[in-house]
């Protein structure tokens, strides 16, 4: 009986240790030019944000941490006391690139801008959808990279005003396995690809010159495509793990 109790206690301790293991992602990743939006509210009720300085000082939480395998982990629950950004109905744990000293010092269509990452989608909610990478403008997202039910899709907006929908291209079918993606903008042309899979290419400036008026930035993480409370399963949410992530300009 004593042996059984001891085994139970050890099992509980192991679960607790795994649950409370929190380490800053800065141990393995250069995040000096990234802030993160969390799925919880700040004091004003908006989705909380952690600045690059706070991240570099060692910020970690159950929503954003380095796991025991050295993977940068983003956890987005979909039920409970959560918050979203003003123009979205979905919660997120998602990095947002910042070039320079503030969020308005972003890049334009000119030049060559690349985001490369290797990821695992470990959990999704009822919708089975999560956005793992983006090129966003001050208006609409130009590019969204979506994992849906084991498949990866590039979703590219046709026009700067968001009209005429988007071009959706299936790139790969990794399931829960590791895959590596590249989101690239070069002189007004985007290329979105998955290593060993397909590529989606779109001349966004040539198609709609109004994109020249926009500034852009990369995003990466777990942007769970589920409204808060829609999936009432205990522990429901989206977990995405990054083995690497680098942006270049």
PDB file of C-alpha atoms in Angstrom:
ATOM      1  CA  UNK A   1       0.000   0.000   0.000  1.00  0.00           C
ATOM      2  CA  UNK A   2       2.850   2.391   0.900  1.00  0.00           C
ATOM      3  CA  UNK A   3       4.550   1.561  -2.403  1.00  0.00           C
ATOM      4  CA  UNK A   4       1.346   2.345  -4.308  1.00  0.00           C
ATOM      5  CA  UNK A   5       0.958   5.698  -2.533  1.00  0.00           C
ATOM      6  CA  UNK A   6       4.594   6.569  -3.269  1.00  0.00           C
ATOM      7  CA  UNK A   7       4.139   5.735  -6.955  1.00  0.00           C
ATOM      8  CA  UNK A   8       1.018   7.906  -7.087  1.00  0.00           C
ATOM      9  CA  UNK A   9       2.852  10.803  -5.453  1.00  0.00           C
ATOM     10  CA  UNK A  10       5.758  10.479  -7.882  1.00  0.00           C
ATOM     11  CA  UNK A  11       3.342  10.413 -10.798  1.00  0.00           C
ATOM     12  CA  UNK A  12       1.581  13.541  -9.517  1.00  0.00           C
ATOM     13  CA  UNK A  13       4.926  15.278  -9.011  1.00  0.00           C
ATOM     14  CA  UNK A  14       5.968  14.432 -12.565  1.00  0.00           C
ATOM     15  CA  UNK A  15       2.741  15.849 -13.973  1.00  0.00           C
ATOM     16  CA  UNK A  16       3.095  18.985 -11.869  1.00  0.00           C
ATOM     17  CA  UNK A  17       6.718  19.447 -12.939  1.00  0.00           C
ATOM     18  CA  UNK A  18       5.756  19.091 -16.592  1.00  0.00           C
ATOM     19  CA  UNK A  19       2.868  21.505 -16.164  1.00  0.00           C
ATOM     20  CA  UNK A  20       4.835  24.204 -14.344  1.00  0.00           C
ATOM     21  CA  UNK A  21       8.026  23.993 -16.420  1.00  0.00           C
ATOM     22  CA  UNK A  22       8.450  27.566 -17.649  1.00  0.00           C
ATOM     23  CA  UNK A  23      11.648  28.914 -19.224  1.00  0.00           C
ATOM     24  CA  UNK A  24      12.188  32.114 -21.272  1.00  0.00           C
ATOM     25  CA  UNK A  25      12.268  31.583 -25.043  1.00  0.00           C
ATOM     26  CA  UNK A  26      15.181  34.011 -25.282  1.00  0.00           C
ATOM     27  CA  UNK A  27      17.429  31.158 -24.198  1.00  0.00           C
ATOM     28  CA  UNK A  28      17.326  29.817 -27.762  1.00  0.00           C
ATOM     29  CA  UNK A  29      15.824  32.611 -29.890  1.00  0.00           C
ATOM     30  CA  UNK A  30      16.764  36.186 -30.776  1.00  0.00           C
ATOM     31  CA  UNK A  31      13.592  38.142 -29.972  1.00  0.00           C
ATOM     32  CA  UNK A  32      15.017  41.648 -29.705  1.00  0.00           C
ATOM     33  CA  UNK A  33      12.685  42.869 -32.462  1.00  0.00           C
ATOM     34  CA  UNK A  34       9.511  41.087 -31.396  1.00  0.00           C
ATOM     35  CA  UNK A  35       6.667  41.775 -29.007  1.00  0.00           C
ATOM     36  CA  UNK A  36       3.975  39.235 -28.151  1.00  0.00           C
ATOM     37  CA  UNK A  37       0.200  39.477 -27.918  1.00  0.00           C
ATOM     38  CA  UNK A  38      -1.324  37.169 -25.302  1.00  0.00           C
ATOM     39  CA  UNK A  39      -4.808  35.611 -25.083  1.00  0.00           C
ATOM     40  CA  UNK A  40      -5.496  37.295 -21.746  1.00  0.00           C
ATOM     41  CA  UNK A  41      -6.593  40.838 -20.913  1.00  0.00           C
ATOM     42  CA  UNK A  42      -4.475  43.671 -19.592  1.00  0.00           C
ATOM     43  CA  UNK A  43      -5.738  46.173 -17.016  1.00  0.00           C
ATOM     44  CA  UNK A  44      -7.802  47.989 -19.666  1.00  0.00           C
ATOM     45  CA  UNK A  45      -9.467  44.822 -20.934  1.00  0.00           C
ATOM     46  CA  UNK A  46      -7.520  44.636 -24.202  1.00  0.00           C
ATOM     47  CA  UNK A  47      -5.362  41.681 -25.212  1.00  0.00           C
ATOM     48  CA  UNK A  48      -2.167  41.940 -23.166  1.00  0.00           C
ATOM     49  CA  UNK A  49       1.129  42.681 -24.892  1.00  0.00           C
ATOM     50  CA  UNK A  50       4.674  42.005 -23.726  1.00  0.00           C
ATOM     51  CA  UNK A  51       7.322  44.357 -25.115  1.00  0.00           C
ATOM     52  CA  UNK A  52      10.638  43.289 -26.662  1.00  0.00           C
ATOM     53  CA  UNK A  53      12.472  44.609 -23.587  1.00  0.00           C
ATOM     54  CA  UNK A  54      10.275  42.537 -21.270  1.00  0.00           C
ATOM     55  CA  UNK A  55      10.775  39.445 -23.423  1.00  0.00           C
ATOM     56  CA  UNK A  56      14.542  39.947 -23.471  1.00  0.00           C
ATOM     57  CA  UNK A  57      14.501  40.419 -19.692  1.00  0.00           C
ATOM     58  CA  UNK A  58      13.257  36.843 -19.380  1.00  0.00           C
ATOM     59  CA  UNK A  59       9.474  36.943 -19.693  1.00  0.00           C
ATOM     60  CA  UNK A  60       7.837  33.514 -19.749  1.00  0.00           C
ATOM     61  CA  UNK A  61       4.339  32.252 -18.960  1.00  0.00           C
ATOM     62  CA  UNK A  62       2.117  29.291 -19.750  1.00  0.00           C
ATOM     63  CA  UNK A  63       1.189  31.095 -22.977  1.00  0.00           C
ATOM     64  CA  UNK A  64       4.777  31.608 -24.184  1.00  0.00           C
ATOM     65  CA  UNK A  65       7.787  29.636 -23.023  1.00  0.00           C
ATOM     66  CA  UNK A  66      10.688  27.376 -23.929  1.00  0.00           C
ATOM     67  CA  UNK A  67       9.749  23.735 -23.367  1.00  0.00           C
ATOM     68  CA  UNK A  68      12.053  21.020 -22.054  1.00  0.00           C
ATOM     69  CA  UNK A  69      13.056  20.165 -25.645  1.00  0.00           C
ATOM     70  CA  UNK A  70      14.199  23.722 -26.336  1.00  0.00           C
ATOM     71  CA  UNK A  71      11.169  24.572 -28.491  1.00  0.00           C
ATOM     72  CA  UNK A  72       9.564  28.029 -28.347  1.00  0.00           C
ATOM     73  CA  UNK A  73       5.992  27.183 -27.377  1.00  0.00           C
ATOM     74  CA  UNK A  74       2.829  29.223 -27.923  1.00  0.00           C
ATOM     75  CA  UNK A  75      -0.306  28.151 -26.047  1.00  0.00           C
ATOM     76  CA  UNK A  76      -3.697  29.720 -26.827  1.00  0.00           C
ATOM     77  CA  UNK A  77      -6.667  28.486 -24.772  1.00  0.00           C
ATOM     78  CA  UNK A  78     -10.129  29.121 -26.209  1.00  0.00           C
ATOM     79  CA  UNK A  79     -12.311  29.078 -23.114  1.00  0.00           C
ATOM     80  CA  UNK A  80     -12.142  30.985 -19.870  1.00  0.00           C
ATOM     81  CA  UNK A  81     -11.346  34.632 -19.125  1.00  0.00           C
ATOM     82  CA  UNK A  82      -9.620  35.588 -22.361  1.00  0.00           C
ATOM     83  CA  UNK A  83      -9.229  38.606 -24.643  1.00  0.00           C
ATOM     84  CA  UNK A  84      -8.828  39.325 -28.354  1.00  0.00           C
ATOM     85  CA  UNK A  85      -7.371  42.184 -30.372  1.00  0.00           C
ATOM     86  CA  UNK A  86      -9.846  44.879 -31.580  1.00  0.00           C
ATOM     87  CA  UNK A  87     -10.340  43.533 -35.116  1.00  0.00           C
ATOM     88  CA  UNK A  88     -10.541  39.829 -34.306  1.00  0.00           C
ATOM     89  CA  UNK A  89     -12.878  37.368 -32.614  1.00  0.00           C
ATOM     90  CA  UNK A  90     -10.090  34.866 -31.994  1.00  0.00           C
ATOM     91  CA  UNK A  91      -7.523  34.713 -29.169  1.00  0.00           C
ATOM     92  CA  UNK A  92      -3.823  34.407 -29.851  1.00  0.00           C
ATOM     93  CA  UNK A  93      -0.366  33.930 -28.435  1.00  0.00           C
ATOM     94  CA  UNK A  94       1.533  35.504 -31.301  1.00  0.00           C
ATOM     95  CA  UNK A  95       4.761  37.394 -31.868  1.00  0.00           C
ATOM     96  CA  UNK A  96       4.652  40.639 -33.817  1.00  0.00           C
ATOM     97  CA  UNK A  97       7.793  41.984 -35.459  1.00  0.00           C
ATOM     98  CA  UNK A  98       8.943  45.501 -34.579  1.00  0.00           C
ATOM     99  CA  UNK A  99      11.602  47.180 -36.710  1.00  0.00           C
ATOM    100  CA  UNK A 100      13.230  50.107 -34.940  1.00  0.00           C
ATOM    101  CA  UNK A 101      11.965  51.675 -31.746  1.00  0.00           C
ATOM    102  CA  UNK A 102       8.207  51.468 -32.274  1.00  0.00           C
ATOM    103  CA  UNK A 103       5.500  49.528 -34.080  1.00  0.00           C
ATOM    104  CA  UNK A 104       5.254  52.092 -36.892  1.00  0.00           C
ATOM    105  CA  UNK A 105       8.818  51.550 -38.090  1.00  0.00           C
ATOM    106  CA  UNK A 106       7.900  48.658 -40.346  1.00  0.00           C
ATOM    107  CA  UNK A 107       8.980  47.676 -43.867  1.00  0.00           C
ATOM    108  CA  UNK A 108       7.399  48.444 -47.244  1.00  0.00           C
ATOM    109  CA  UNK A 109       6.999  46.477 -50.468  1.00  0.00           C
ATOM    110  CA  UNK A 110      10.482  47.370 -51.679  1.00  0.00           C
ATOM    111  CA  UNK A 111      13.483  45.288 -50.726  1.00  0.00           C
ATOM    112  CA  UNK A 112      13.715  41.653 -49.697  1.00  0.00           C
ATOM    113  CA  UNK A 113      12.049  40.466 -46.490  1.00  0.00           C
ATOM    114  CA  UNK A 114      11.949  36.851 -45.285  1.00  0.00           C
ATOM    115  CA  UNK A 115      10.535  34.883 -42.359  1.00  0.00           C
ATOM    116  CA  UNK A 116      11.711  31.289 -41.974  1.00  0.00           C
ATOM    117  CA  UNK A 117      10.573  28.882 -39.277  1.00  0.00           C
ATOM    118  CA  UNK A 118      10.348  25.188 -38.425  1.00  0.00           C
ATOM    119  CA  UNK A 119       7.253  24.246 -36.420  1.00  0.00           C
ATOM    120  CA  UNK A 120       5.105  21.505 -34.936  1.00  0.00           C
ATOM    121  CA  UNK A 121       1.359  21.957 -34.421  1.00  0.00           C
ATOM    122  CA  UNK A 122       0.817  19.942 -31.246  1.00  0.00           C
ATOM    123  CA  UNK A 123      -2.827  20.740 -30.493  1.00  0.00           C
ATOM    124  CA  UNK A 124      -5.792  22.491 -32.087  1.00  0.00           C
ATOM    125  CA  UNK A 125      -9.315  23.262 -30.927  1.00  0.00           C
ATOM    126  CA  UNK A 126     -12.645  22.222 -32.468  1.00  0.00           C
ATOM    127  CA  UNK A 127     -12.155  24.249 -35.676  1.00  0.00           C
ATOM    128  CA  UNK A 128      -8.849  22.406 -36.326  1.00  0.00           C
ATOM    129  CA  UNK A 129      -7.385  25.688 -37.607  1.00  0.00           C
ATOM    130  CA  UNK A 130      -4.449  27.793 -36.438  1.00  0.00           C
ATOM    131  CA  UNK A 131      -2.467  30.581 -38.119  1.00  0.00           C
ATOM    132  CA  UNK A 132       1.273  30.049 -37.637  1.00  0.00           C
ATOM    133  CA  UNK A 133       2.785  32.883 -39.716  1.00  0.00           C
ATOM    134  CA  UNK A 134       1.701  36.142 -41.351  1.00  0.00           C
ATOM    135  CA  UNK A 135       2.665  39.208 -43.309  1.00  0.00           C
ATOM    136  CA  UNK A 136       0.347  41.862 -41.925  1.00  0.00           C
ATOM    137  CA  UNK A 137      -0.252  45.453 -42.956  1.00  0.00           C
ATOM    138  CA  UNK A 138      -1.890  48.246 -40.979  1.00  0.00           C
ATOM    139  CA  UNK A 139      -5.101  47.197 -42.711  1.00  0.00           C
ATOM    140  CA  UNK A 140      -5.567  43.590 -43.771  1.00  0.00           C
ATOM    141  CA  UNK A 141      -3.112  40.676 -43.632  1.00  0.00           C
ATOM    142  CA  UNK A 142      -1.349  40.216 -46.960  1.00  0.00           C
ATOM    143  CA  UNK A 143      -0.352  36.612 -46.157  1.00  0.00           C
ATOM    144  CA  UNK A 144      -1.634  34.087 -43.643  1.00  0.00           C
ATOM    145  CA  UNK A 145      -0.119  30.629 -43.286  1.00  0.00           C
ATOM    146  CA  UNK A 146      -2.761  28.300 -41.876  1.00  0.00           C
ATOM    147  CA  UNK A 147      -2.543  24.754 -40.544  1.00  0.00           C
ATOM    148  CA  UNK A 148      -5.941  23.096 -40.989  1.00  0.00           C
ATOM    149  CA  UNK A 149      -6.629  19.503 -40.002  1.00  0.00           C
ATOM    150  CA  UNK A 150      -3.090  18.410 -40.855  1.00  0.00           C
ATOM    151  CA  UNK A 151      -2.690  20.438 -44.060  1.00  0.00           C
ATOM    152  CA  UNK A 152      -0.848  23.743 -44.542  1.00  0.00           C
ATOM    153  CA  UNK A 153      -2.334  26.492 -46.711  1.00  0.00           C
ATOM    154  CA  UNK A 154      -1.072  29.853 -47.954  1.00  0.00           C
ATOM    155  CA  UNK A 155      -3.828  32.474 -47.930  1.00  0.00           C
ATOM    156  CA  UNK A 156      -2.922  35.642 -49.866  1.00  0.00           C
ATOM    157  CA  UNK A 157      -5.149  38.726 -50.125  1.00  0.00           C
ATOM    158  CA  UNK A 158      -5.841  39.825 -53.684  1.00  0.00           C
ATOM    159  CA  UNK A 159      -6.313  43.536 -52.945  1.00  0.00           C
ATOM    160  CA  UNK A 160      -5.127  46.081 -50.408  1.00  0.00           C
ATOM    161  CA  UNK A 161      -8.700  46.963 -49.386  1.00  0.00           C
ATOM    162  CA  UNK A 162      -9.504  43.315 -48.684  1.00  0.00           C
ATOM    163  CA  UNK A 163     -11.978  43.008 -51.557  1.00  0.00           C
ATOM    164  CA  UNK A 164     -12.184  40.037 -53.951  1.00  0.00           C
ATOM    165  CA  UNK A 165     -11.152  37.603 -51.267  1.00  0.00           C
ATOM    166  CA  UNK A 166      -7.935  35.674 -51.168  1.00  0.00           C
ATOM    167  CA  UNK A 167      -5.958  33.063 -53.042  1.00  0.00           C
ATOM    168  CA  UNK A 168      -5.759  29.822 -51.063  1.00  0.00           C
ATOM    169  CA  UNK A 169      -3.079  27.272 -51.962  1.00  0.00           C
ATOM    170  CA  UNK A 170      -2.393  23.944 -50.280  1.00  0.00           C
ATOM    171  CA  UNK A 171       1.351  23.597 -49.681  1.00  0.00           C
ATOM    172  CA  UNK A 172       1.837  20.418 -47.641  1.00  0.00           C
ATOM    173  CA  UNK A 173       0.239  17.798 -45.384  1.00  0.00           C
ATOM    174  CA  UNK A 174       2.569  17.422 -42.385  1.00  0.00           C
ATOM    175  CA  UNK A 175      -0.055  16.466 -39.817  1.00  0.00           C
ATOM    176  CA  UNK A 176       1.496  16.828 -36.365  1.00  0.00           C
ATOM    177  CA  UNK A 177       5.016  16.373 -37.746  1.00  0.00           C
ATOM    178  CA  UNK A 178       7.679  19.056 -38.029  1.00  0.00           C
ATOM    179  CA  UNK A 179       7.645  21.219 -41.142  1.00  0.00           C
ATOM    180  CA  UNK A 180       9.628  24.268 -42.213  1.00  0.00           C
ATOM    181  CA  UNK A 181       8.115  27.264 -43.953  1.00  0.00           C
ATOM    182  CA  UNK A 182       9.311  30.416 -45.688  1.00  0.00           C
ATOM    183  CA  UNK A 183       7.288  33.600 -46.176  1.00  0.00           C
ATOM    184  CA  UNK A 184       9.142  35.917 -48.531  1.00  0.00           C
ATOM    185  CA  UNK A 185       8.399  39.362 -50.000  1.00  0.00           C
ATOM    186  CA  UNK A 186      10.790  40.555 -52.697  1.00  0.00           C
ATOM    187  CA  UNK A 187      10.115  43.808 -54.594  1.00  0.00           C
ATOM    188  CA  UNK A 188       6.351  43.418 -54.353  1.00  0.00           C
ATOM    189  CA  UNK A 189       6.138  39.680 -55.028  1.00  0.00           C
ATOM    190  CA  UNK A 190       5.374  37.171 -52.266  1.00  0.00           C
ATOM    191  CA  UNK A 191       6.469  33.559 -52.212  1.00  0.00           C
ATOM    192  CA  UNK A 192       5.114  31.254 -49.518  1.00  0.00           C
ATOM    193  CA  UNK A 193       6.539  27.754 -49.352  1.00  0.00           C
ATOM    194  CA  UNK A 194       6.942  24.643 -47.227  1.00  0.00           C
ATOM    195  CA  UNK A 195      10.175  22.668 -47.545  1.00  0.00           C
ATOM    196  CA  UNK A 196       9.488  19.516 -49.523  1.00  0.00           C
ATOM    197  CA  UNK A 197       6.048  20.832 -50.455  1.00  0.00           C
ATOM    198  CA  UNK A 198       4.513  23.486 -52.675  1.00  0.00           C
ATOM    199  CA  UNK A 199       4.969  27.217 -53.255  1.00  0.00           C
ATOM    200  CA  UNK A 200       2.418  29.994 -53.689  1.00  0.00           C
ATOM    201  CA  UNK A 201       3.569  33.081 -55.631  1.00  0.00           C
ATOM    202  CA  UNK A 202       1.681  36.355 -56.049  1.00  0.00           C
ATOM    203  CA  UNK A 203       2.685  39.723 -57.529  1.00  0.00           C
ATOM    204  CA  UNK A 204       0.718  41.801 -55.048  1.00  0.00           C
ATOM    205  CA  UNK A 205       2.048  45.210 -56.094  1.00  0.00           C
ATOM    206  CA  UNK A 206       1.696  44.435 -59.795  1.00  0.00           C
ATOM    207  CA  UNK A 207      -1.897  43.320 -59.217  1.00  0.00           C
ATOM    208  CA  UNK A 208      -2.884  46.172 -56.901  1.00  0.00           C
ATOM    209  CA  UNK A 209      -0.495  49.183 -56.675  1.00  0.00           C
ATOM    210  CA  UNK A 210      -2.368  50.367 -53.567  1.00  0.00           C
ATOM    211  CA  UNK A 211      -0.258  47.889 -51.603  1.00  0.00           C
ATOM    212  CA  UNK A 212       2.586  50.395 -52.088  1.00  0.00           C
ATOM    213  CA  UNK A 213       0.844  52.650 -49.555  1.00  0.00           C
ATOM    214  CA  UNK A 214       1.100  50.051 -46.800  1.00  0.00           C
ATOM    215  CA  UNK A 215       3.765  49.143 -44.281  1.00  0.00           C
ATOM    216  CA  UNK A 216       4.232  45.495 -43.325  1.00  0.00           C
ATOM    217  CA  UNK A 217       5.463  43.281 -40.503  1.00  0.00           C
ATOM    218  CA  UNK A 218       5.809  39.560 -39.832  1.00  0.00           C
ATOM    219  CA  UNK A 219       3.849  37.640 -37.211  1.00  0.00           C
ATOM    220  CA  UNK A 220       4.393  34.108 -35.907  1.00  0.00           C
ATOM    221  CA  UNK A 221       2.870  31.924 -33.221  1.00  0.00           C
ATOM    222  CA  UNK A 222      -0.478  30.365 -32.339  1.00  0.00           C
ATOM    223  CA  UNK A 223      -3.394  32.425 -33.658  1.00  0.00           C
ATOM    224  CA  UNK A 224      -6.169  29.953 -32.871  1.00  0.00           C
ATOM    225  CA  UNK A 225      -9.100  30.209 -35.290  1.00  0.00           C
ATOM    226  CA  UNK A 226     -11.785  29.639 -32.660  1.00  0.00           C
ATOM    227  CA  UNK A 227     -14.132  32.092 -30.971  1.00  0.00           C
ATOM    228  CA  UNK A 228     -13.814  32.271 -27.208  1.00  0.00           C
ATOM    229  CA  UNK A 229     -16.161  29.755 -25.609  1.00  0.00           C
ATOM    230  CA  UNK A 230     -17.097  27.996 -28.864  1.00  0.00           C
ATOM    231  CA  UNK A 231     -15.157  24.887 -27.835  1.00  0.00           C
ATOM    232  CA  UNK A 232     -16.113  24.079 -24.247  1.00  0.00           C
ATOM    233  CA  UNK A 233     -13.877  21.020 -23.952  1.00  0.00           C
ATOM    234  CA  UNK A 234     -11.659  21.368 -20.845  1.00  0.00           C
ATOM    235  CA  UNK A 235      -8.146  22.307 -21.932  1.00  0.00           C
ATOM    236  CA  UNK A 236      -9.227  23.201 -25.474  1.00  0.00           C
ATOM    237  CA  UNK A 237      -6.881  25.430 -27.434  1.00  0.00           C
ATOM    238  CA  UNK A 238      -4.011  25.585 -29.903  1.00  0.00           C
ATOM    239  CA  UNK A 239      -0.392  24.776 -29.110  1.00  0.00           C
ATOM    240  CA  UNK A 240       2.367  25.475 -31.643  1.00  0.00           C
ATOM    241  CA  UNK A 241       6.071  24.769 -31.058  1.00  0.00           C
ATOM    242  CA  UNK A 242       8.883  26.467 -32.978  1.00  0.00           C
ATOM    243  CA  UNK A 243      12.258  24.810 -33.368  1.00  0.00           C
ATOM    244  CA  UNK A 244      13.642  27.840 -35.217  1.00  0.00           C
ATOM    245  CA  UNK A 245      12.461  31.258 -36.371  1.00  0.00           C
ATOM    246  CA  UNK A 246      14.480  33.935 -38.181  1.00  0.00           C
ATOM    247  CA  UNK A 247      13.453  37.093 -40.032  1.00  0.00           C
ATOM    248  CA  UNK A 248      15.799  38.950 -42.400  1.00  0.00           C
ATOM    249  CA  UNK A 249      15.576  42.283 -44.218  1.00  0.00           C
TER     250      UNK A 249
END
